Structure formats: structure tokens, C-alpha cells
Amino acid sequence: MDPSTASEPERVRLLGLGNELLADDAFGLLVAEKVAARMPELDVVRSSESGFALLDPLTGVSRVIIADTIQTGNAPPGTLYFFDVSELAASPAGAPHGAGIREVLALGRALGLPVAKEVWIVAVEAADCATLGGTMHPAVAAAVPAAVEWILAAARGLRRPDSARPARSPR
Amino acid sequence: MAATTTHKITIDPVTRLEGHGRIEIILNDEGNVDRAYFQVPELRGFEKFAQGRPAEDMPQITSRICGVCPTAHHMASTKALDALYQVEPPPAGKKIRELIYCTFMVEDHALHFYFLGGPDFIVGPQAPAAERNVLGVIAKVGVETGQKVIAMRRKLRDLIALAGGKPGHPVFGLPGGVARPLSKEDQQQFRSVAAEAVEFGQFSLDAFRKLVLQNSEYVDLIRSDAFTHRTYYMGLVDSQNRLNFYDGVIRVVDPEGKPFASFTAAQYLDYIAERVEPWSYMKFCFLKPVGWKGFTDGPESGVYAVAPLARLNAAEKLATPLAQQAAEEYFATLGRPVHHTLANHWARLIELLYAAERMKELAEDPEITDPNIRTIPTATPREGIGVVEAPRGTLIHHYVTDARGIIQKANMIVATQNNAARISLSVEKAARALVSGKNVSEGLLNMVEMSFRAYDPCLGCATHSLPGSMPLWIEVRSHQGERMAVLRRDSDGSIHRE
């Protein structure tokens, strides 16, 4: 099915973002794998792509839950954030190369594509996302189970980001 | 220097998904720009990571290094394996590779022009910062054109998936050829999309003519001294010195446009050297035969450029008729070679048309459905070097293995490293033009961003981290590290001083 032309309004998708080769950046993929094992009926997409390539996994369902890493530098590694995409700072208009999730969503909406109406983000504060073959920081690894539990509850419709926020959002 | 006071300004555009770049501007004690540097957070540990792995795993592994251009890494790595196992793919194997590669180039260039470079040239450099984003682009070109870009992208990605595996995880390249032949049905799909891609390329060039070339302010800006550097240019060419993204020799022209060098991937270490600066973890490439003369342009300086502008300069001509015609118009307008960094956007569209026409040629080639797609390697491996033109410039993979094909040493030169010194030149020029004293002009942000985007630098292959709270900031510090002033631009484009 072509996700950019079809919409199943009630569907929820988990999108695990990251790169398993780059130390802490494996977090989103690892979390997605563990959620998929616990909830086989959930639509789970794992992706190492970025920018406008993310238009596809953000399209065709009503709600997307994203698992990713974040580097605010303002919290210790392993700190979990749960927030709605509207709380996320967009890529600056002048980002040299990137396109942010908010920008991708805005583009999709402007073009009338069936992009997700709600996007929730579960992100962990990462220590290192640039060392090839690097190992995950113990505190980041330790945050995996809590992220998995939160996503399982959220996917079952039991929680929203604003009702379960053990940590502050990055803004 | 002990008695003088220096101030450091840092511009740090934190992008959401592709790492972040950093610009540092050092002021002298008069408050004028002393030096300006561009840095990217380079991936660490490639060599160590590669050591001990079977070389045959590298096309799959290295494609996962970068979330932006996995196909380019996959292809460079596959070609390094061809060299490692001293094996020549049969014609159909090569053609299928180039066909998939050109499909990828069309997609990448289209996205860049419309959605990443578009804010500068479609919306316009003079537009308010808050409109210089993807929504501003759609407002200017119309929803229909936006939909056309997205529909084109979808068809191109579907083709890559059809012939090469998931676009994010290409799996088609094997030493000596490709994993699967192209069926007649596959060929038909490529033919039909390629024809559309050619039309799309022409449509995009027409849009560029209307939106940019008919506006004399834009053309003056492209030609302006602030965005001009007379450097060497590098790009891959075929046996007739025509641009090729997939294969050929690396050709370098001097700042006059005269041929300076032609070399094979295997000879790259004789021509490309890397320089480490004490203030940066980034390696700056320069032309070894010219030598490093600092961050300066001209024939005496080994600084060179890669990517669309450089490739069109480095090639004598383009191999396809419509793109060649477009290139002639480009050189007639801007002179040859073109030294204007912002002309990269125009060059990128000409390359898009070339890639589409080349796709069409290959898709119509009866040999492309030949089932003989792979030469099985039999030689003992030792060393292999592969090169392709990534969308952002020349990309080289280099592996040394033991007799079992286990990697002992590995090196990789990515596009942005080739361009790093010239990007620093651009930043410095913009800084000198706009920064005086500790009053940092807000125009600097705009100028610097425009330079960035023209090069389309890949800022750290594949860091997926979400951003911190401050998308772009300039910080002025004294040499003791004391914060003196901060200029911050938020995600909505508003600028604040603290």
C-alpha cells in the first residue's frame, strides 16, 4: 500500500529512529524492536533515514509515536522526555541541510497529504551519537525499559504525553 | 598574542536530524574578523570500526552510516570491493548500478532544490526570515508543484526499492556486479518514470529561469564577490571527459578552468591530502601537488571544491543533449569556470536533468535486462579503492584486507571533507563583510546560511538526535571564555539578543 495516498484514521504507528552503529543513537531502534516483540499487532517502523525521507513513515496513520535520541546538553544521559511534536523546536528556517519532523509534517499538511494528526515523541538524552561501533552509555541503555512501557501504554490509548511526563520536555 | 584580547563568535545551527555544524569567528583586538572556521562533527572511529570485519559486509554496513545518502556509500563501497577482488562487472551489472544511482541522484537533487535550497532562491534572500522555509516555498511555487515534487520522489523511491532494496538500506551491490537482474517489466517501469523525470527536470529548470534568472537582484547576488572564490574544482568524468556520477576518472581543473590533473581512484593519495588543524577535529582536504597555503583561494592554494558547481567545471561537457544545452546557457551567463558558490543551485538542476536523461538512456538500453549481471570474484584480495560522485561531491572508500578479505585498514573521504576548506573560505568572507566590532549583524546569519545551503554540506553522516532548544546562535566570547553577547534565532525565525 502506498502510505502517502491512503489513510487509516484509527491506526497508530511506532517509528523508531536512529542508527545502531552509532553508540547511543541505537536507542530508538532498540526500543522499537522491544515494543514490537511485546505488541506484535502494532505497526512498527524502524528507520535510519532522516529529513524528507521521514515523510513516508509519518503518513497514512492518525497517530505516530516516535522513539529517538536527543541532545539538549541540559540533562544527564539517560533522561527521558515525553512530549508532543508541537513542543519540539522546529528546524531553523536556515538549517543548512536538515529538515525537521515539524517541517516534514508542515510540508505534508500544506500539500494535503494524509500525515499523522498527532505525533508524540519519546526521546532519551544521549551522550554520544557520533562514534561508529561505540557502545551505549549505561544510563541510556537503562532508560530502554521505561520508554518501552510508556509506548505500550500510549499505543493502547491509555496515556497522552501531557498526562505522563516524568521528565520535562526539551523546551 | 599574550597581551592581545581575542573574541570568539560561534554560530551553531542545530539541525534536527543531521547533526550540526559550527562556525567560529575569531575577532582581533580591534574587533574585526581575524579568522573564521567551519566545523562539522565528524563521525569518529571509522577505521577502528571497519577493522576485523569482512570487507564483503561493508556495502551494507557503510550504507547505514549516513541517513541522507545511503545509496552513495553503498555504491562507493561496492566499487571498492570490485577493486579489492580485482573483478570487472559485466555490462548489465554496471548499467543496472548506474541506473539505480541516477534514480537516486534525481531524487536527492529534487528534494534539495525545492525544499532545502528553495528557501533562499524560490522564496528569496530578501524575504523575512519567518517565510524562508518550506511553507514559504510552497506558497511561492503553489501546492500543485509541491505535490508534483512529492509524487516524483515517490516514483523514484519505488524504483530504487524495486531494483535495489529499501532506499534506506540498499542491497543491490555485490563485488563484480549486482544481486538481481532487471526484468522486462522492471525495465518498463524505469522507462516510464525516466521519461517523467526528464520532463520534471525541464520543468524545474524553467521554474529556476522564471524565479531566479529573470530577477536581476538574484543574478547580481549570485555574481557578488561575497559568494565568489577562485579555486580548483574536482569531479568524476568518463573517457571523453564528460560528467559521470557512477564511474570514471577524477578530473581536476585549475581556477582558470584548465585541466590540472586526471587520476584514478587508486591514485587518490597522490593527489588528495588531509590537513588537521589544532582548533578542529575536522580534516581539511587539499590538492597535494599544489600544497596547503592556508585558507585562501587562487592557483597557489590547494583548496578545491566538489559537488554540482565543481562537477560542471571539472567536466568538459555533459553526455546528454538537454543537460548539455542547459549547461551551455549556464556557462554563457556566468562565464567558465563558474566561481560563484550560489550557482550550485543552478548546477544542481542541470545535473538533475542529466541524471534523468541518463536514466532514460540506460532504461532504454536492451542490454540492461541481460541476465549476466555478475562476475564471481576469484582473486585473493589485498587492497581496493572505490569512488562515486555523491550528490554532495566526490566520495572515496578505501579498504586494505588480509588474504581472507578481513579488513586491516580502512579510510573514507566524504564529500563535505573535500569541500570543508572552501566552505571555511565562504564563511570567512561573509564574516569579514558583515562583522565589525562586537556588533554582529543579523544579516550574517542569512549570508552564512546561504553559503551553507549552496554546498549542501552533510553535517555528520547520520546523527539522528533531536535538537536542543536553540536552533541557531552566535556567541561572542572573550579569550578568557567570558560570554560577552549572544544573538539567538528561534525556530519561528525571530531573533533575540541577550
XYZ file of C-alpha atoms in Angstrom:
669
model
C 0.000 0.000 0.000
C 1.183 3.454 -0.759
C 1.246 5.252 2.582
C 1.183 8.698 1.013
C -2.210 8.202 -0.601
C -4.114 6.063 1.848
C -5.174 6.831 5.364
C -6.436 4.569 8.066
C -7.578 7.089 10.604
C -7.570 4.904 13.664
C -4.157 3.439 13.195
C -1.157 4.104 15.413
C 2.412 3.636 14.247
C 5.599 3.449 16.242
C 8.566 4.970 14.434
C 11.939 4.051 15.893
C 14.603 6.441 14.624
C 18.309 6.084 14.995
C 21.407 4.292 13.920
C 22.509 1.085 15.551
C 26.124 1.728 14.515
C 26.413 4.983 16.425
C 26.518 4.289 20.144
C 23.509 5.885 21.896
C 21.780 6.548 18.586
C 20.703 2.883 18.620
C 18.163 3.756 21.327
C 15.124 4.430 19.119
C 15.670 1.279 17.086
C 16.200 -0.863 20.157
C 13.067 0.469 21.831
C 11.043 -0.174 18.653
C 12.312 -3.744 18.486
C 11.349 -4.434 22.077
C 7.895 -2.898 21.690
C 7.313 -4.947 18.519
C 8.128 -8.132 20.428
C 5.631 -7.257 23.162
C 2.866 -5.950 20.880
C 3.042 -7.801 17.553
C -0.170 -6.215 16.242
C 1.341 -2.709 16.398
C 2.564 -1.093 13.173
C 6.279 -0.596 13.903
C 8.707 1.099 11.505
C 12.426 1.363 12.189
C 14.387 3.867 10.148
C 17.878 5.287 9.932
C 16.830 7.835 7.363
C 16.375 11.492 8.023
C 14.995 14.670 6.530
C 12.202 14.392 3.980
C 12.603 10.615 3.802
C 10.563 10.636 7.017
C 7.512 11.836 5.130
C 6.584 8.222 4.368
C 6.512 6.862 7.925
C 4.659 9.981 9.112
C 1.906 9.432 6.545
C -1.108 7.162 6.371
C -1.931 6.826 10.076
C -3.602 9.154 12.529
C -1.006 8.960 15.275
C 2.725 8.325 15.238
C 4.819 7.703 18.298
C 8.492 8.417 17.655
C 11.337 6.934 19.685
C 14.569 8.833 19.178
C 17.592 10.359 20.868
C 18.020 13.980 21.813
C 20.983 16.079 22.817
C 19.997 19.142 24.791
C 23.147 19.166 26.876
C 20.963 20.277 29.783
C 20.263 16.926 31.393
C 22.279 13.832 32.281
C 22.445 10.997 29.710
C 19.531 8.621 30.083
C 16.998 11.330 30.959
C 13.716 10.512 29.222
C 11.478 13.101 27.627
C 7.876 12.550 26.583
C 6.264 15.311 24.589
C 4.001 16.270 21.743
C 5.680 17.266 18.494
C 4.200 20.747 18.816
C 6.561 21.274 21.745
C 9.583 20.484 19.634
C 11.632 23.340 18.297
C 11.402 23.179 14.526
C 14.499 23.089 12.456
C 15.519 26.642 11.934
C 14.336 28.049 8.631
C 18.005 28.272 7.861
C 19.046 24.752 8.774
C 21.860 24.120 6.353
C 20.829 20.693 5.329
C 18.240 19.162 7.505
C 14.525 19.057 7.634
C 12.835 18.632 10.946
C 9.892 16.454 11.817
C 7.781 19.561 12.231
C 8.889 20.816 8.854
C 8.124 17.474 7.216
C 4.677 17.460 8.847
C 4.050 21.055 7.792
C 5.010 20.218 4.221
C 2.741 17.180 4.200
C -0.190 19.212 5.529
C 0.411 22.065 3.085
C 0.306 19.563 0.236
C -2.808 17.827 1.509
C -1.049 14.538 2.260
C -2.541 12.307 4.957
C 0.153 12.978 7.558
C -0.433 11.961 11.157
C -2.623 14.325 13.146
C -0.840 13.553 16.365
C 2.848 12.891 16.816
C 4.194 12.010 20.236
C 7.867 11.732 20.929
C 9.757 9.625 23.411
C 13.388 10.697 23.439
C 16.380 9.950 25.569
C 19.180 12.354 26.350
C 22.178 10.823 24.602
C 25.850 11.163 25.446
C 27.403 10.098 22.132
C 25.810 9.668 18.699
C 28.962 10.023 16.598
C 31.248 7.089 17.414
C 30.934 4.262 14.900
C 30.758 0.982 16.733
C 30.555 2.819 20.038
C 28.786 1.251 22.986
C 25.640 2.655 24.504
C 26.037 4.741 27.639
C 24.825 2.625 30.612
C 22.287 5.278 31.609
C 20.857 5.389 28.087
C 20.590 1.588 27.998
C 18.923 1.689 31.409
C 16.230 4.015 30.054
C 15.032 1.480 27.460
C 12.515 -0.406 29.650
C 10.737 2.753 30.828
C 10.470 4.019 27.262
C 9.061 0.646 26.159
C 6.422 0.641 28.918
C 5.357 4.182 28.152
C 4.976 3.420 24.445
C 2.973 0.250 25.117
C 0.579 2.221 27.303
C 0.381 5.078 24.834
C -0.243 2.738 21.902
C -3.121 1.150 23.792
C -4.598 4.613 24.184
C -4.036 4.774 27.904
C -1.773 7.761 28.003
C -1.041 11.040 26.390
C 2.246 12.898 26.606
C 0.806 15.623 28.796
C -0.578 13.205 31.325
C 2.573 11.193 31.788
C 5.647 13.238 31.782
C 8.309 12.029 34.145
C 10.750 14.473 32.658
C 10.412 17.920 31.227
C 10.217 18.459 27.500
C 13.322 19.901 25.883
C 11.886 23.380 25.526
C 49.413 37.188 21.314
C 49.551 37.015 25.087
C 48.782 40.673 25.571
C 46.053 40.976 22.957
C 42.431 40.265 23.528
C 40.675 37.971 21.126
C 36.976 37.338 20.919
C 35.370 34.244 19.595
C 31.979 34.142 17.904
C 30.345 30.796 17.446
C 27.405 30.140 15.133
C 25.832 26.820 15.826
C 22.945 25.809 13.614
C 21.490 22.758 15.252
C 19.569 20.776 12.712
C 17.030 18.255 13.773
C 18.252 15.112 12.204
C 21.604 15.549 10.632
C 23.941 16.571 13.353
C 25.027 20.133 13.491
C 27.656 22.411 12.091
C 29.541 25.054 13.933
C 31.086 28.258 12.807
C 33.670 30.006 14.874
C 34.671 33.570 14.185
C 37.692 34.930 15.987
C 37.915 38.700 16.354
C 41.183 40.581 16.815
C 41.624 43.281 19.436
C 40.233 45.942 17.100
C 37.066 43.873 16.980
C 37.475 42.939 13.327
C 37.434 39.411 11.973
C 40.748 37.663 12.401
C 39.733 34.169 11.219
C 36.513 32.246 10.650
C 36.150 28.499 10.681
C 33.538 25.988 9.648
C 33.408 22.734 11.527
C 31.280 19.639 11.283
C 31.016 16.984 13.954
C 32.822 14.298 12.045
C 31.953 10.695 12.681
C 34.594 9.092 14.789
C 36.105 5.680 14.654
C 35.508 4.558 11.061
C 38.887 2.855 10.732
C 38.661 1.057 14.057
C 35.059 0.130 13.356
C 35.963 -1.381 9.987
C 38.983 -3.329 11.223
C 38.363 -7.043 11.608
C 35.144 -7.043 9.595
C 34.774 -8.987 6.357
C 35.141 -6.489 3.509
C 32.080 -8.040 1.878
C 29.904 -6.658 4.686
C 30.981 -3.083 4.024
C 28.434 -2.103 1.322
C 25.623 -2.976 3.748
C 27.281 -1.508 6.801
C 28.523 1.731 5.267
C 25.134 2.424 3.688
C 23.861 2.677 7.240
C 26.441 5.291 8.202
C 24.505 8.060 6.534
C 20.773 8.614 6.783
C 20.873 11.058 3.886
C 22.765 9.289 1.126
C 22.883 5.555 1.880
C 22.956 4.740 -1.841
C 26.163 6.742 -2.334
C 28.023 4.927 0.445
C 26.668 1.583 -0.755
C 27.908 2.255 -4.279
C 31.360 3.591 -3.308
C 31.840 0.602 -1.042
C 30.711 -1.874 -3.712
C 33.178 -0.342 -6.164
C 35.951 -0.608 -3.578
C 35.123 -4.348 -3.409
C 35.359 -4.649 -7.217
C 38.878 -3.261 -6.928
C 39.681 -5.362 -3.871
C 38.730 -8.594 -5.648
C 40.081 -7.332 -8.994
C 36.814 -8.081 -10.695
C 35.052 -6.251 -13.511
C 31.238 -6.388 -13.508
C 29.633 -7.473 -16.814
C 27.975 -4.653 -18.820
C 24.473 -5.285 -17.485
C 25.809 -5.251 -13.922
C 27.403 -1.848 -14.430
C 24.371 -0.446 -16.200
C 21.954 -1.566 -13.508
C 24.172 0.050 -10.882
C 24.334 3.325 -12.794
C 20.589 3.266 -13.462
C 19.751 2.910 -9.771
C 22.383 5.507 -8.942
C 20.989 8.077 -11.368
C 17.494 7.451 -9.985
C 18.834 8.266 -6.530
C 20.562 11.424 -7.808
C 17.352 12.746 -9.378
C 15.503 12.253 -6.110
C 18.161 13.803 -3.909
C 18.735 16.827 -6.139
C 14.995 17.481 -6.467
C 14.458 17.466 -2.720
C 17.412 19.743 -2.199
C 16.413 22.290 -4.801
C 12.799 22.622 -3.772
C 12.785 22.060 -0.058
C 16.269 22.783 1.273
C 17.763 25.315 -1.142
C 14.343 26.657 -2.092
C 14.000 29.000 0.871
C 16.920 31.035 -0.476
C 16.137 31.107 -4.149
C 12.460 30.344 -4.516
C 11.261 32.384 -1.547
C 14.127 34.791 -1.962
C 17.091 36.051 0.025
C 15.305 39.294 0.878
C 12.174 37.633 2.239
C 11.514 37.806 6.002
C 13.265 35.019 7.881
C 9.951 33.576 9.026
C 8.923 32.926 5.398
C 12.226 31.430 4.336
C 11.195 27.850 4.953
C 9.459 25.019 3.217
C 5.995 26.543 3.661
C 7.246 29.725 2.033
C 8.420 27.616 -0.888
C 5.001 26.018 -1.287
C 3.319 29.438 -1.061
C 5.550 30.631 -3.895
C 5.502 27.643 -6.269
C 1.968 26.504 -5.495
C 0.536 23.352 -3.956
C 0.358 21.640 -7.330
C 4.110 21.953 -7.901
C 4.768 20.780 -4.368
C 2.602 17.742 -4.998
C 4.418 17.133 -8.246
C 7.771 17.054 -6.424
C 6.426 14.638 -3.823
C 4.835 12.406 -6.473
C 8.097 12.333 -8.458
C 10.042 11.477 -5.346
C 7.650 8.642 -4.530
C 8.013 7.102 -8.002
C 11.809 7.364 -7.893
C 11.971 5.786 -4.452
C 9.673 2.984 -5.540
C 12.055 2.250 -8.412
C 15.047 2.165 -6.074
C 13.112 -0.224 -3.833
C 12.145 -2.357 -6.825
C 15.683 -2.796 -8.127
C 17.897 -2.120 -5.137
C 16.167 -2.881 -1.859
C 14.752 -0.359 0.600
C 16.077 3.127 -0.228
C 17.393 3.410 3.322
C 19.099 0.015 3.096
C 20.217 -0.631 -0.482
C 21.391 -4.190 -1.038
C 21.933 -4.441 -4.789
C 25.715 -4.046 -4.992
C 27.966 -7.098 -4.819
C 31.648 -7.358 -5.763
C 31.634 -7.993 -9.500
C 28.071 -6.904 -10.190
C 24.592 -6.708 -8.715
C 22.320 -9.023 -6.751
C 19.489 -9.416 -9.249
C 18.850 -8.815 -12.938
C 16.312 -6.332 -14.246
C 13.208 -7.956 -15.729
C 11.456 -6.588 -18.802
C 8.647 -5.384 -16.517
C 11.149 -3.596 -14.267
C 12.721 -2.040 -17.340
C 9.327 -0.794 -18.477
C 8.727 0.882 -15.139
C 12.126 2.572 -15.269
C 11.449 3.761 -18.814
C 8.157 5.311 -17.908
C 9.422 7.056 -14.749
C 12.626 8.174 -16.508
C 10.571 9.915 -19.192
C 8.627 11.700 -16.471
C 11.882 12.580 -14.680
C 13.247 14.237 -17.817
C 10.099 16.354 -18.070
C 10.372 17.140 -14.392
C 13.993 18.253 -14.855
C 12.989 20.593 -17.674
C 10.071 21.902 -15.651
C 12.412 22.628 -12.719
C 14.925 24.471 -14.887
C 12.082 26.539 -16.322
C 10.982 27.368 -12.795
C 14.548 28.425 -11.972
C 14.677 30.679 -15.012
C 11.408 32.352 -14.046
C 12.022 32.659 -10.317
C 15.731 33.424 -10.271
C 17.237 34.337 -13.618
C 14.523 36.834 -14.509
C 15.222 38.637 -11.255
C 18.353 40.758 -11.702
C 18.812 41.096 -7.932
C 19.251 37.331 -7.608
C 21.669 37.197 -10.504
C 23.697 40.050 -9.007
C 23.758 38.194 -5.716
C 24.994 35.012 -7.409
C 27.756 37.030 -9.065
C 28.606 39.073 -5.977
C 32.114 38.976 -4.578
C 30.908 37.803 -1.152
C 29.980 34.423 -2.698
C 32.905 34.061 -5.107
C 36.138 32.072 -4.712
C 38.600 31.196 -7.440
C 39.574 27.651 -6.504
C 40.307 24.300 -8.109
C 37.365 22.019 -8.959
C 37.056 18.235 -8.855
C 34.634 15.747 -10.365
C 34.313 12.306 -11.918
C 34.334 12.133 -15.736
C 34.034 9.383 -18.345
C 36.644 8.550 -21.027
C 35.530 11.597 -23.019
C 35.794 13.948 -20.024
C 32.020 14.049 -19.683
C 30.361 14.217 -16.260
C 29.548 10.831 -14.772
C 28.197 10.124 -11.298
C 28.954 6.416 -11.182
C 32.343 5.789 -12.756
C 35.396 7.196 -14.499
C 38.494 9.146 -13.579
C 38.722 12.020 -11.147
C 39.429 15.202 -13.068
C 40.630 18.459 -11.567
C 40.636 21.846 -13.293
C 42.521 24.919 -12.065
C 40.961 28.302 -11.252
C 41.277 29.240 -14.950
C 39.338 26.116 -15.890
C 42.389 24.453 -17.449
C 42.924 20.722 -16.877
C 45.172 20.263 -13.869
C 45.035 16.523 -13.173
C 43.255 13.315 -14.095
C 43.664 10.332 -11.846
C 42.022 7.059 -10.958
C 40.515 6.326 -7.573
C 43.532 4.094 -6.847
C 45.831 7.131 -7.147
C 43.851 9.377 -4.828
C 46.520 9.548 -2.129
C 48.942 11.106 -4.646
C 46.511 13.975 -5.225
C 44.396 14.442 -2.121
C 45.970 15.181 1.234
C 44.262 15.863 4.519
C 45.198 18.595 6.902
C 44.426 18.627 10.587
C 44.076 21.990 12.272
C 44.678 22.282 16.005
C 41.334 24.015 16.513
C 39.226 21.418 14.728
C 38.541 17.722 14.727
C 37.634 18.101 11.057
C 40.120 17.061 8.392
C 40.500 19.545 5.554
C 41.354 18.090 2.160
C 43.662 19.885 -0.252
C 45.407 19.104 -3.530
C 48.726 17.517 -2.666
C 50.604 18.665 -5.812
C 49.626 22.297 -5.126
C 50.116 22.158 -1.394
C 48.444 23.774 1.579
C 48.791 27.553 1.645
C 46.157 28.225 4.263
C 42.514 29.147 3.880
C 42.908 31.121 0.702
C 41.885 30.803 -2.942
C 43.802 31.248 -6.196
C 46.120 28.982 -8.223
C 48.786 28.781 -5.493
C 46.352 27.348 -2.956
C 45.455 23.658 -2.872
C 41.889 24.430 -1.774
C 39.357 22.829 -4.110
C 35.643 22.221 -4.349
C 33.386 19.267 -5.168
C 29.600 18.948 -5.740
C 27.439 20.305 -8.613
C 29.242 23.580 -9.334
C 32.635 21.858 -9.218
C 31.481 18.880 -11.283
C 30.214 21.043 -14.134
C 33.516 22.962 -14.089
C 35.599 19.785 -13.988
C 33.807 18.081 -16.893
C 34.312 19.256 -20.467
C 30.682 18.589 -21.264
C 27.614 16.612 -20.332
C 26.783 13.359 -22.068
C 23.077 14.038 -22.634
C 21.610 16.605 -25.032
C 19.132 18.565 -22.910
C 21.504 18.846 -19.960
C 24.344 19.882 -22.266
C 22.121 22.607 -23.698
C 21.279 23.786 -20.173
C 24.971 23.776 -19.229
C 25.798 25.951 -22.233
C 23.226 28.509 -21.115
C 24.704 28.381 -17.600
C 28.287 28.987 -18.719
C 27.187 31.678 -21.199
C 25.516 33.513 -18.310
C 28.167 33.096 -15.611
C 31.408 32.506 -17.544
C 33.617 29.444 -17.327
C 34.678 28.190 -14.884
C 31.933 29.372 -12.567
C 33.384 30.554 -9.257
C 30.116 31.704 -7.682
C 29.145 29.437 -4.809
C 25.428 30.200 -5.081
C 25.441 28.917 -8.674
C 25.482 25.456 -7.075
C 21.664 25.598 -7.064
C 21.523 26.099 -10.823
C 24.217 23.490 -11.419
C 22.248 21.053 -9.261
C 19.213 21.385 -11.524
C 21.331 20.840 -14.632
C 22.687 17.696 -13.005
C 19.150 16.611 -12.147
C 18.244 16.823 -15.823
C 21.424 14.953 -16.765
C 20.665 12.189 -14.261
C 17.102 11.893 -15.618
C 18.264 11.729 -19.233
C 20.943 9.203 -18.308
C 18.285 7.136 -16.506
C 16.239 7.171 -19.687
C 19.197 6.116 -21.856
C 20.050 3.241 -19.537
C 16.423 2.166 -19.147
C 16.073 2.015 -22.937
C 19.307 0.051 -23.366
C 18.333 -3.522 -24.423
C 21.433 -4.864 -22.655
C 20.126 -3.768 -19.253
C 17.897 -6.857 -18.992
C 20.788 -9.223 -19.771
C 20.744 -11.910 -17.041
C 24.562 -11.932 -16.921
C 24.913 -9.449 -14.084
C 27.832 -10.642 -12.043
C 31.412 -11.774 -12.405
C 32.225 -14.045 -9.486
C 35.438 -12.937 -7.768
C 38.269 -15.463 -7.609
C 41.374 -13.358 -6.913
C 42.961 -13.003 -3.497
C 42.015 -9.646 -2.015
C 44.571 -7.131 -0.788
C 43.554 -3.523 -1.358
C 40.613 -1.782 -3.004
C 39.592 1.823 -3.572
C 36.214 2.901 -4.927
C 34.855 6.290 -5.919
C 31.475 7.749 -6.871
C 30.012 11.214 -7.061
C 27.630 11.510 -4.121
C 25.009 14.262 -4.514
C 27.245 16.413 -2.303
C 30.504 15.547 -4.069
C 33.293 13.032 -4.546
C 33.122 10.080 -2.142
C 36.013 7.625 -1.731
C 36.144 4.319 0.161
C 39.492 2.579 0.678
C 39.997 -0.862 2.251
C 43.128 -2.943 2.887
C 42.489 -6.576 3.820
C 44.307 -9.794 4.582
C 44.103 -12.709 2.144
C 40.763 -13.801 3.637
C 39.217 -10.403 2.929
C 39.244 -9.257 6.554
C 39.787 -5.514 6.807
C 43.104 -4.398 8.290
C 42.910 -0.739 7.366
C 40.131 1.491 6.075
C 39.751 5.094 5.053
C 36.881 7.149 3.753
C 36.805 10.643 2.280
C 33.307 12.086 2.290
C 32.055 14.927 0.128
C 31.896 17.556 2.821
C 35.535 16.934 3.797
C 36.558 17.755 0.218
C 34.581 20.980 0.437
C 35.452 21.879 4.009
C 38.265 24.331 3.282
C 36.229 26.189 0.666
C 33.223 26.317 2.987
C 35.506 27.913 5.579
C 36.610 30.441 2.952
C 32.972 31.301 2.287
C 32.220 31.699 5.961
C 35.242 33.913 6.449
C 34.311 36.108 3.525
C 30.758 36.516 4.788
C 32.079 37.256 8.258
C 34.542 39.881 7.023
C 31.807 41.549 5.013
C 29.369 41.725 7.890
C 31.087 41.544 11.244
C 32.722 44.631 12.603
C 33.330 45.129 16.250
C 31.210 43.169 18.637
C 28.018 44.194 16.910
C 27.175 41.106 14.960
C 24.970 41.910 12.015
C 21.812 39.849 11.783
C 22.496 39.716 8.069
C 25.416 37.445 8.857
C 23.014 34.651 9.730
C 21.382 34.926 6.341
C 24.668 35.154 4.430
C 26.216 32.236 6.233
C 23.144 30.074 5.789
C 23.045 30.791 2.094
C 26.657 29.672 1.758
C 25.931 26.534 3.746
C 22.950 25.523 1.752
C 24.606 26.084 -1.604
C 27.221 23.490 -0.679
C 24.571 21.263 0.870
C 27.048 20.062 3.480
C 26.265 16.786 5.146
C 26.774 17.637 8.775
C 27.860 14.428 10.324
C 26.645 11.374 8.488
C 23.547 10.112 10.287
C 23.243 11.503 13.751
C 19.560 11.254 14.390
C 19.385 13.220 17.566
C 16.583 15.648 18.058
C 17.714 19.217 18.594
C 18.272 21.180 21.700
C 16.289 24.299 22.265
C 18.366 26.770 20.340
C 18.320 26.322 16.595
C 20.929 28.936 15.743
C 23.127 31.037 17.873
C 26.099 33.304 17.660
C 28.140 33.681 20.736
C 30.807 36.283 21.364
C 33.363 35.296 23.925
C 36.478 36.915 25.251
C 39.676 34.916 25.207
C 39.066 34.038 28.851
C 35.839 32.393 27.781
C 33.633 35.100 29.255
C 30.314 35.382 27.430
C 30.020 38.904 26.059
C 26.974 38.777 23.796
C 24.557 36.230 22.404
C 22.438 36.525 19.298
C 19.832 33.820 19.054
C 17.365 32.939 16.372
C 14.405 30.809 17.347
C 12.629 28.243 15.250
C 9.975 30.747 14.190
C 12.669 32.937 12.666
C 12.553 35.598 15.371
C 15.885 36.993 16.505
C 16.666 37.811 20.107
C 19.602 39.440 21.794
C 20.576 38.523 25.304
